[in-house]
């Protein structure tokens, strides 16, 4: 699958994310969840949480790549260095973050970090990157990455 692959889910589905609690996501991102979809092409499955806007309120992607360089390429795609700030949480993870409006043609904020061959990326339709960071940290903790 290409490093810039995005999940494809049905906004009307209710397929619980195997590593994030839906109520926790609603609190962390500040929006009611009206649908949850998973894309099993990703391992673990990518999760998308929907609300009332047309775009997903939250997209969570974990990628296990062939090399640390490939994992960082995922981070660089998700949080292009020309438009973002460094991210280094949780400890041992490195990447980038941006708030809403920072990356042209993109809605909302993102937080993307890599450690070894693994990259974790979170896109939110909210403007605050702290929301994406909290979800990334919870994902890393729950999956014991």
Coordinates of N, CA and C in Angstrom, one line a residue:
X1 N 0.8 -1.2 0.0 CA 0.0 0.0 0.0 C 0.9 1.2 0.0
X2 N 0.6 2.3 -0.8 CA 1.4 3.5 -0.8 C 1.5 4.2 0.6
X3 N 2.6 4.8 0.8 CA 2.7 5.5 2.1 C 1.7 6.5 2.4
X4 N 1.1 7.1 1.3 CA 0.1 8.2 1.5 C -1.3 7.6 1.4
X5 N -1.5 6.3 1.6 CA -2.8 5.7 1.6 C -3.7 6.2 2.8
X6 N -4.9 6.6 2.4 CA -5.9 7.0 3.5 C -6.9 5.9 3.6
X7 N -7.5 5.7 4.8 CA -8.5 4.7 5.0 C -9.8 5.1 4.2
X8 N -10.5 4.1 3.8 CA -11.9 4.3 3.2 C -12.9 3.7 4.1
X9 N -13.7 4.5 4.7 CA -14.8 3.9 5.6 C -16.1 4.6 5.3
X10 N -17.1 3.9 5.8 CA -18.5 4.4 5.6 C -18.9 5.3 6.8
X11 N -19.3 6.5 6.6 CA -19.6 7.4 7.7 C -20.9 6.9 8.5
X12 N -21.7 6.1 7.9 CA -22.9 5.6 8.5 C -22.6 4.2 9.2
X13 N -21.4 3.7 9.2 CA -21.1 2.5 9.9 C -20.9 2.7 11.4
X14 N -20.9 1.6 12.1 CA -20.6 1.6 13.5 C -19.7 0.3 13.7
X15 N -18.4 0.4 13.4 CA -17.5 -0.7 13.5 C -16.5 -0.2 14.6
X16 N -16.6 -0.6 15.8 CA -15.7 0.0 16.9 C -14.2 -0.2 16.5
X17 N -13.5 0.9 16.8 CA -12.0 0.8 16.7 C -11.5 -0.1 17.7
X18 N -10.6 -1.0 17.3 CA -10.1 -2.0 18.3 C -9.1 -1.5 19.3
X19 N -8.7 -0.2 19.2 CA -7.7 0.3 20.1 C -8.0 1.6 20.7
X20 N -9.2 2.2 20.3 CA -9.6 3.5 20.9 C -11.1 3.4 21.2
X21 N -11.4 3.8 22.5 CA -12.8 3.8 22.9 C -13.5 5.0 22.3
X22 N -14.7 4.8 21.8 CA -15.5 5.8 21.1 C -15.8 7.0 22.0
X23 N -16.2 6.7 23.3 CA -16.5 7.8 24.2 C -15.3 8.7 24.5
X24 N -14.1 8.0 24.7 CA -12.9 8.7 24.9 C -12.5 9.6 23.7
X25 N -12.7 9.1 22.5 CA -12.5 9.9 21.3 C -13.4 11.1 21.3
X26 N -14.6 11.0 21.6 CA -15.6 12.1 21.6 C -15.1 13.2 22.6
X27 N -14.7 12.8 23.7 CA -14.2 13.7 24.7 C -12.9 14.4 24.3
X28 N -11.9 13.6 23.7 CA -10.6 14.1 23.4 C -10.7 15.0 22.2
X29 N -11.6 14.7 21.2 CA -11.7 15.6 20.0 C -12.8 16.6 20.1
X30 N -13.6 16.5 21.2 CA -14.6 17.5 21.4 C -15.8 17.5 20.5
X31 N -16.1 16.4 19.9 CA -17.3 16.2 19.0 C -18.0 14.9 19.3
X32 N -19.3 15.0 19.1 CA -20.1 13.8 19.2 C -19.7 12.8 18.1
X33 N -19.6 11.6 18.3 CA -19.3 10.6 17.3 C -20.6 10.0 16.7
X34 N -20.8 10.2 15.4 CA -22.1 9.7 14.8 C -21.8 8.4 14.0
X35 N -20.6 8.1 13.7 CA -20.2 6.9 13.0 C -18.8 6.5 13.2
X36 N -18.5 5.2 13.1 CA -17.1 4.7 13.3 C -16.8 3.7 12.2
X37 N -15.7 3.9 11.5 CA -15.4 2.9 10.5 C -14.0 2.5 10.6
X38 N -13.7 1.2 10.3 CA -12.3 0.7 10.3 C -12.0 0.2 8.9
X39 N -10.7 0.4 8.5 CA -10.2 -0.1 7.2 C -9.2 -1.2 7.5
X40 N -9.6 -2.4 7.3 CA -8.7 -3.6 7.6 C -7.6 -3.8 6.6
X41 N -7.5 -2.9 5.6 CA -6.3 -3.0 4.7 C -5.0 -2.6 5.5
X42 N -5.2 -1.9 6.6 CA -4.1 -1.5 7.4 C -4.1 -2.5 8.6
X43 N -2.8 -2.7 9.1 CA -2.7 -3.6 10.2 C -1.8 -2.9 11.3
X44 N -2.4 -2.5 12.4 CA -3.8 -2.7 12.8 C -4.8 -1.9 11.9
X45 N -6.1 -2.2 12.0 CA -7.0 -1.4 11.1 C -6.9 0.1 11.4
X46 N -7.0 0.9 10.3 CA -7.1 2.3 10.5 C -8.5 2.6 11.0
X47 N -8.7 3.7 11.8 CA -10.0 4.0 12.3 C -10.4 5.4 11.9
X48 N -11.6 5.6 11.5 CA -12.2 6.9 11.3 C -13.4 7.1 12.1
X49 N -13.5 8.3 12.7 CA -14.6 8.6 13.5 C -15.3 9.8 12.8
X50 N -16.6 9.7 12.7 CA -17.4 10.7 12.0 C -18.2 11.5 12.9
X51 N -18.6 12.7 12.5 CA -19.6 13.5 13.2 C -20.5 14.1 12.2
X52 N -20.9 15.3 12.4 CA -21.9 16.0 11.4 C -21.2 16.5 10.2
X53 N -20.0 17.1 10.2 CA -19.4 17.6 9.0 C -19.1 16.5 7.9
X54 N -18.9 16.9 6.7 CA -18.7 15.9 5.6 C -17.4 15.1 5.7
X55 N -16.4 15.7 6.3 CA -15.1 15.0 6.5 C -15.1 14.2 7.8
X56 N -14.2 13.2 7.9 CA -14.1 12.5 9.2 C -13.6 13.5 10.3
X57 N -14.1 13.4 11.5 CA -13.7 14.2 12.5 C -12.3 13.8 13.0
X58 N -12.0 12.5 12.8 CA -10.7 12.0 13.3 C -10.3 10.7 12.4
X59 N -9.1 10.7 12.0 CA -8.5 9.6 11.2 C -7.3 9.1 11.9
X60 N -7.2 7.9 12.2 CA -6.0 7.3 12.9 C -5.4 6.2 12.1
X61 N -4.1 6.3 11.7 CA -3.4 5.4 10.9 C -2.2 4.9 11.5
X62 N -2.0 3.6 11.7 CA -0.7 3.0 12.2 C -0.1 2.3 11.0
X63 N 1.1 2.6 10.7 CA 1.8 1.9 9.6 C 3.1 1.2 10.1
X64 N 3.2 0.0 9.8 CA 4.4 -0.8 10.0 C 5.1 -0.9 8.7
X65 N 6.2 -0.1 8.5 CA 6.9 0.0 7.2 C 8.1 -0.9 7.2
X66 N 8.8 -1.0 6.0 CA 9.9 -1.9 5.9 C 11.2 -1.3 6.5
X67 N 11.2 0.0 6.8 CA 12.4 0.6 7.4 C 12.1 1.8 8.1
X68 N 13.0 2.3 9.0 CA 12.8 3.6 9.7 C 12.6 4.7 8.7
X69 N 13.3 4.7 7.6 CA 13.2 5.7 6.6 C 11.8 5.8 6.0
X70 N 11.3 4.6 5.7 CA 9.9 4.5 5.2 C 8.9 5.0 6.2
X71 N 9.1 4.7 7.5 CA 8.2 5.2 8.5 C 8.3 6.7 8.6
X72 N 9.5 7.3 8.5 CA 9.6 8.7 8.5 C 9.0 9.4 7.2
X73 N 9.0 8.6 6.1 CA 8.4 9.2 4.9 C 6.9 9.3 5.1
X74 N 6.3 8.4 5.8 CA 4.9 8.5 6.2 C 4.7 9.8 7.0
X75 N 5.5 10.0 8.0 CA 5.4 11.2 8.8 C 5.6 12.5 7.9
X76 N 6.6 12.5 7.0 CA 6.8 13.6 6.2 C 5.7 13.9 5.2
X77 N 5.0 12.9 4.8 CA 3.8 13.1 4.0 C 2.6 13.7 4.8
X78 N 2.4 13.1 6.0 CA 1.3 13.6 6.8 C 1.5 15.0 7.4
X79 N 2.8 15.3 7.8 CA 3.1 16.6 8.4 C 4.3 17.1 7.6
X80 N 4.1 17.7 6.5 CA 5.2 18.2 5.6 C 6.1 19.2 6.4
X81 N 7.3 19.0 6.4 CA 8.3 19.8 7.2 C 8.2 21.3 6.9
X82 N 7.9 21.7 5.7 CA 7.8 23.1 5.4 C 6.6 23.8 6.1
X83 N 5.7 23.1 6.6 CA 4.5 23.7 7.2 C 4.2 23.3 8.6
X84 N 5.2 22.5 9.2 CA 4.9 22.0 10.5 C 6.0 22.3 11.6
X85 N 5.6 21.9 12.8 CA 6.6 22.0 13.9 C 7.0 20.6 14.3
X86 N 8.1 20.5 15.0 CA 8.5 19.2 15.5 C 7.6 18.6 16.5
X87 N 7.5 17.3 16.6 CA 6.7 16.6 17.6 C 7.6 15.5 18.2
X88 N 7.6 15.3 19.5 CA 8.5 14.3 20.1 C 7.8 13.7 21.3
X89 N 6.6 13.4 21.3 CA 5.9 12.7 22.3 C 5.1 11.6 21.8
X90 N 5.0 10.5 22.4 CA 5.6 10.2 23.7 C 7.2 10.0 23.5
X91 N 7.9 9.9 24.6 CA 9.3 9.8 24.6 C 9.8 8.7 23.6
X92 N 10.8 9.0 22.8 CA 11.3 8.0 21.8 C 10.7 8.1 20.5
X93 N 9.6 8.9 20.3 CA 8.9 9.1 19.1 C 9.2 10.5 18.5
X94 N 9.4 10.6 17.2 CA 9.7 11.9 16.6 C 8.9 12.1 15.3
X95 N 8.6 13.3 15.1 CA 7.8 13.6 13.8 C 7.5 15.1 13.8
X96 N 6.2 15.3 13.3 CA 5.7 16.7 13.1 C 4.3 16.8 13.6
X97 N 3.9 18.1 13.7 CA 2.6 18.5 14.0 C 2.2 19.8 13.3
X98 N 0.9 20.0 13.1 CA 0.5 21.3 12.6 C -0.9 21.6 13.1
X99 N -1.2 22.8 13.2 CA -2.6 23.2 13.5 C -3.4 23.5 12.3
X100 N -4.7 23.7 12.5 CA -5.6 24.0 11.4 C -5.1 25.2 10.5
X101 N -5.2 25.0 9.2 CA -4.8 26.1 8.3 C -3.4 26.2 8.0
X102 N -2.5 25.4 8.6 CA -1.1 25.4 8.4 C -0.6 24.8 7.1
X103 N -1.3 23.7 6.7 CA -1.0 23.0 5.5 C -2.0 23.3 4.4
X104 N -1.6 23.8 3.2 CA -2.5 24.2 2.2 C -3.4 23.0 1.8
X105 N -4.7 23.3 1.5 CA -5.7 22.3 1.0 C -6.0 21.2 2.0
X106 N -5.8 21.5 3.3 CA -6.0 20.5 4.3 C -6.9 21.1 5.4
X107 N -7.9 20.3 5.8 CA -8.8 20.7 6.9 C -8.2 20.2 8.2
X108 N -8.1 21.1 9.2 CA -7.8 20.7 10.6 C -6.3 20.5 10.8
X109 N -6.0 19.8 11.9 CA -4.7 19.6 12.4 C -4.2 18.2 12.3
X110 N -2.9 18.0 12.5 CA -2.4 16.6 12.4 C -1.2 16.5 13.4
X111 N -1.0 15.2 13.8 CA 0.1 14.8 14.6 C 0.6 13.5 14.1
X112 N 1.9 13.4 13.7 CA 2.4 12.2 13.1 C 3.8 12.0 13.6
X113 N 4.1 10.8 14.2 CA 5.4 10.4 14.8 C 5.8 9.0 14.4
X114 N 7.1 8.8 14.4 CA 7.6 7.5 14.0 C 8.6 7.1 15.1
X115 N 8.7 5.7 15.2 CA 9.8 5.1 16.1 C 10.1 3.8 15.4
X116 N 11.4 3.7 15.0 CA 11.8 2.5 14.3 C 11.0 2.4 13.0
X117 N 10.4 1.2 12.7 CA 9.7 1.0 11.4 C 8.2 1.4 11.5
X118 N 7.8 2.0 12.6 CA 6.3 2.2 12.9 C 6.1 3.7 12.8
X119 N 5.0 4.1 12.2 CA 4.5 5.5 12.1 C 3.1 5.5 12.6
X120 N 2.7 6.5 13.4 CA 1.4 6.7 13.9 C 1.0 8.1 13.4
X121 N -0.1 8.2 12.7 CA -0.6 9.5 12.2 C -2.1 9.7 12.6
X122 N -2.3 10.9 13.0 CA -3.7 11.3 13.4 C -4.1 12.6 12.7
X123 N -5.2 12.6 12.0 CA -5.7 13.8 11.4 C -7.0 14.1 12.1
X124 N -7.2 15.4 12.5 CA -8.5 15.8 13.1 C -9.0 17.0 12.3
X125 N -10.3 17.1 12.3 CA -10.9 18.3 11.6 C -11.0 19.5 12.5
X126 N -10.5 19.3 13.7 CA -10.3 20.5 14.7 C -9.0 21.2 14.4
X127 N -8.9 22.4 14.9 CA -7.7 23.2 14.6 C -6.6 23.0 15.5
X128 N -6.8 22.4 16.7 CA -5.8 22.2 17.7 C -5.0 20.9 17.5
X129 N -3.7 21.0 17.3 CA -2.9 19.8 17.2 C -2.8 19.0 18.5
X130 N -3.1 19.6 19.6 CA -3.0 18.8 20.9 C -4.1 17.7 20.9
X131 N -5.2 17.9 20.2 CA -6.2 16.9 20.2 C -5.7 15.7 19.4
X132 N -5.0 15.9 18.3 CA -4.4 14.8 17.5 C -3.3 14.2 18.3
X133 N -2.5 15.0 19.0 CA -1.4 14.4 19.8 C -2.0 13.5 20.9
X134 N -3.0 13.9 21.6 CA -3.6 13.0 22.7 C -4.1 11.7 22.1
X135 N -4.7 11.7 20.9 CA -5.1 10.5 20.3 C -4.0 9.6 19.8
X136 N -2.9 10.2 19.3 CA -1.7 9.5 18.9 C -1.1 8.8 20.2
X137 N -1.0 9.5 21.3 CA -0.4 9.0 22.5 C -1.3 7.8 23.0
X138 N -2.6 8.0 23.0 CA -3.5 6.9 23.4 C -3.4 5.7 22.6
X139 N -3.2 5.9 21.3 CA -3.1 4.8 20.3 C -1.8 4.0 20.6
X140 N -0.7 4.7 20.8 CA 0.6 4.1 21.0 C 0.6 3.3 22.4
X141 N -0.1 3.9 23.4 CA -0.2 3.3 24.7 C -1.0 2.0 24.6
X142 N -2.2 2.1 23.9 CA -3.1 1.0 23.9 C -2.6 -0.2 23.0
X143 N -1.8 0.2 22.0 CA -1.3 -0.9 21.1 C 0.1 -1.3 21.6
X144 N 0.6 -0.8 22.7 CA 1.9 -1.1 23.3 C 3.0 -1.0 22.2
X145 N 3.0 0.1 21.5 CA 4.0 0.3 20.5 C 5.2 1.0 21.2

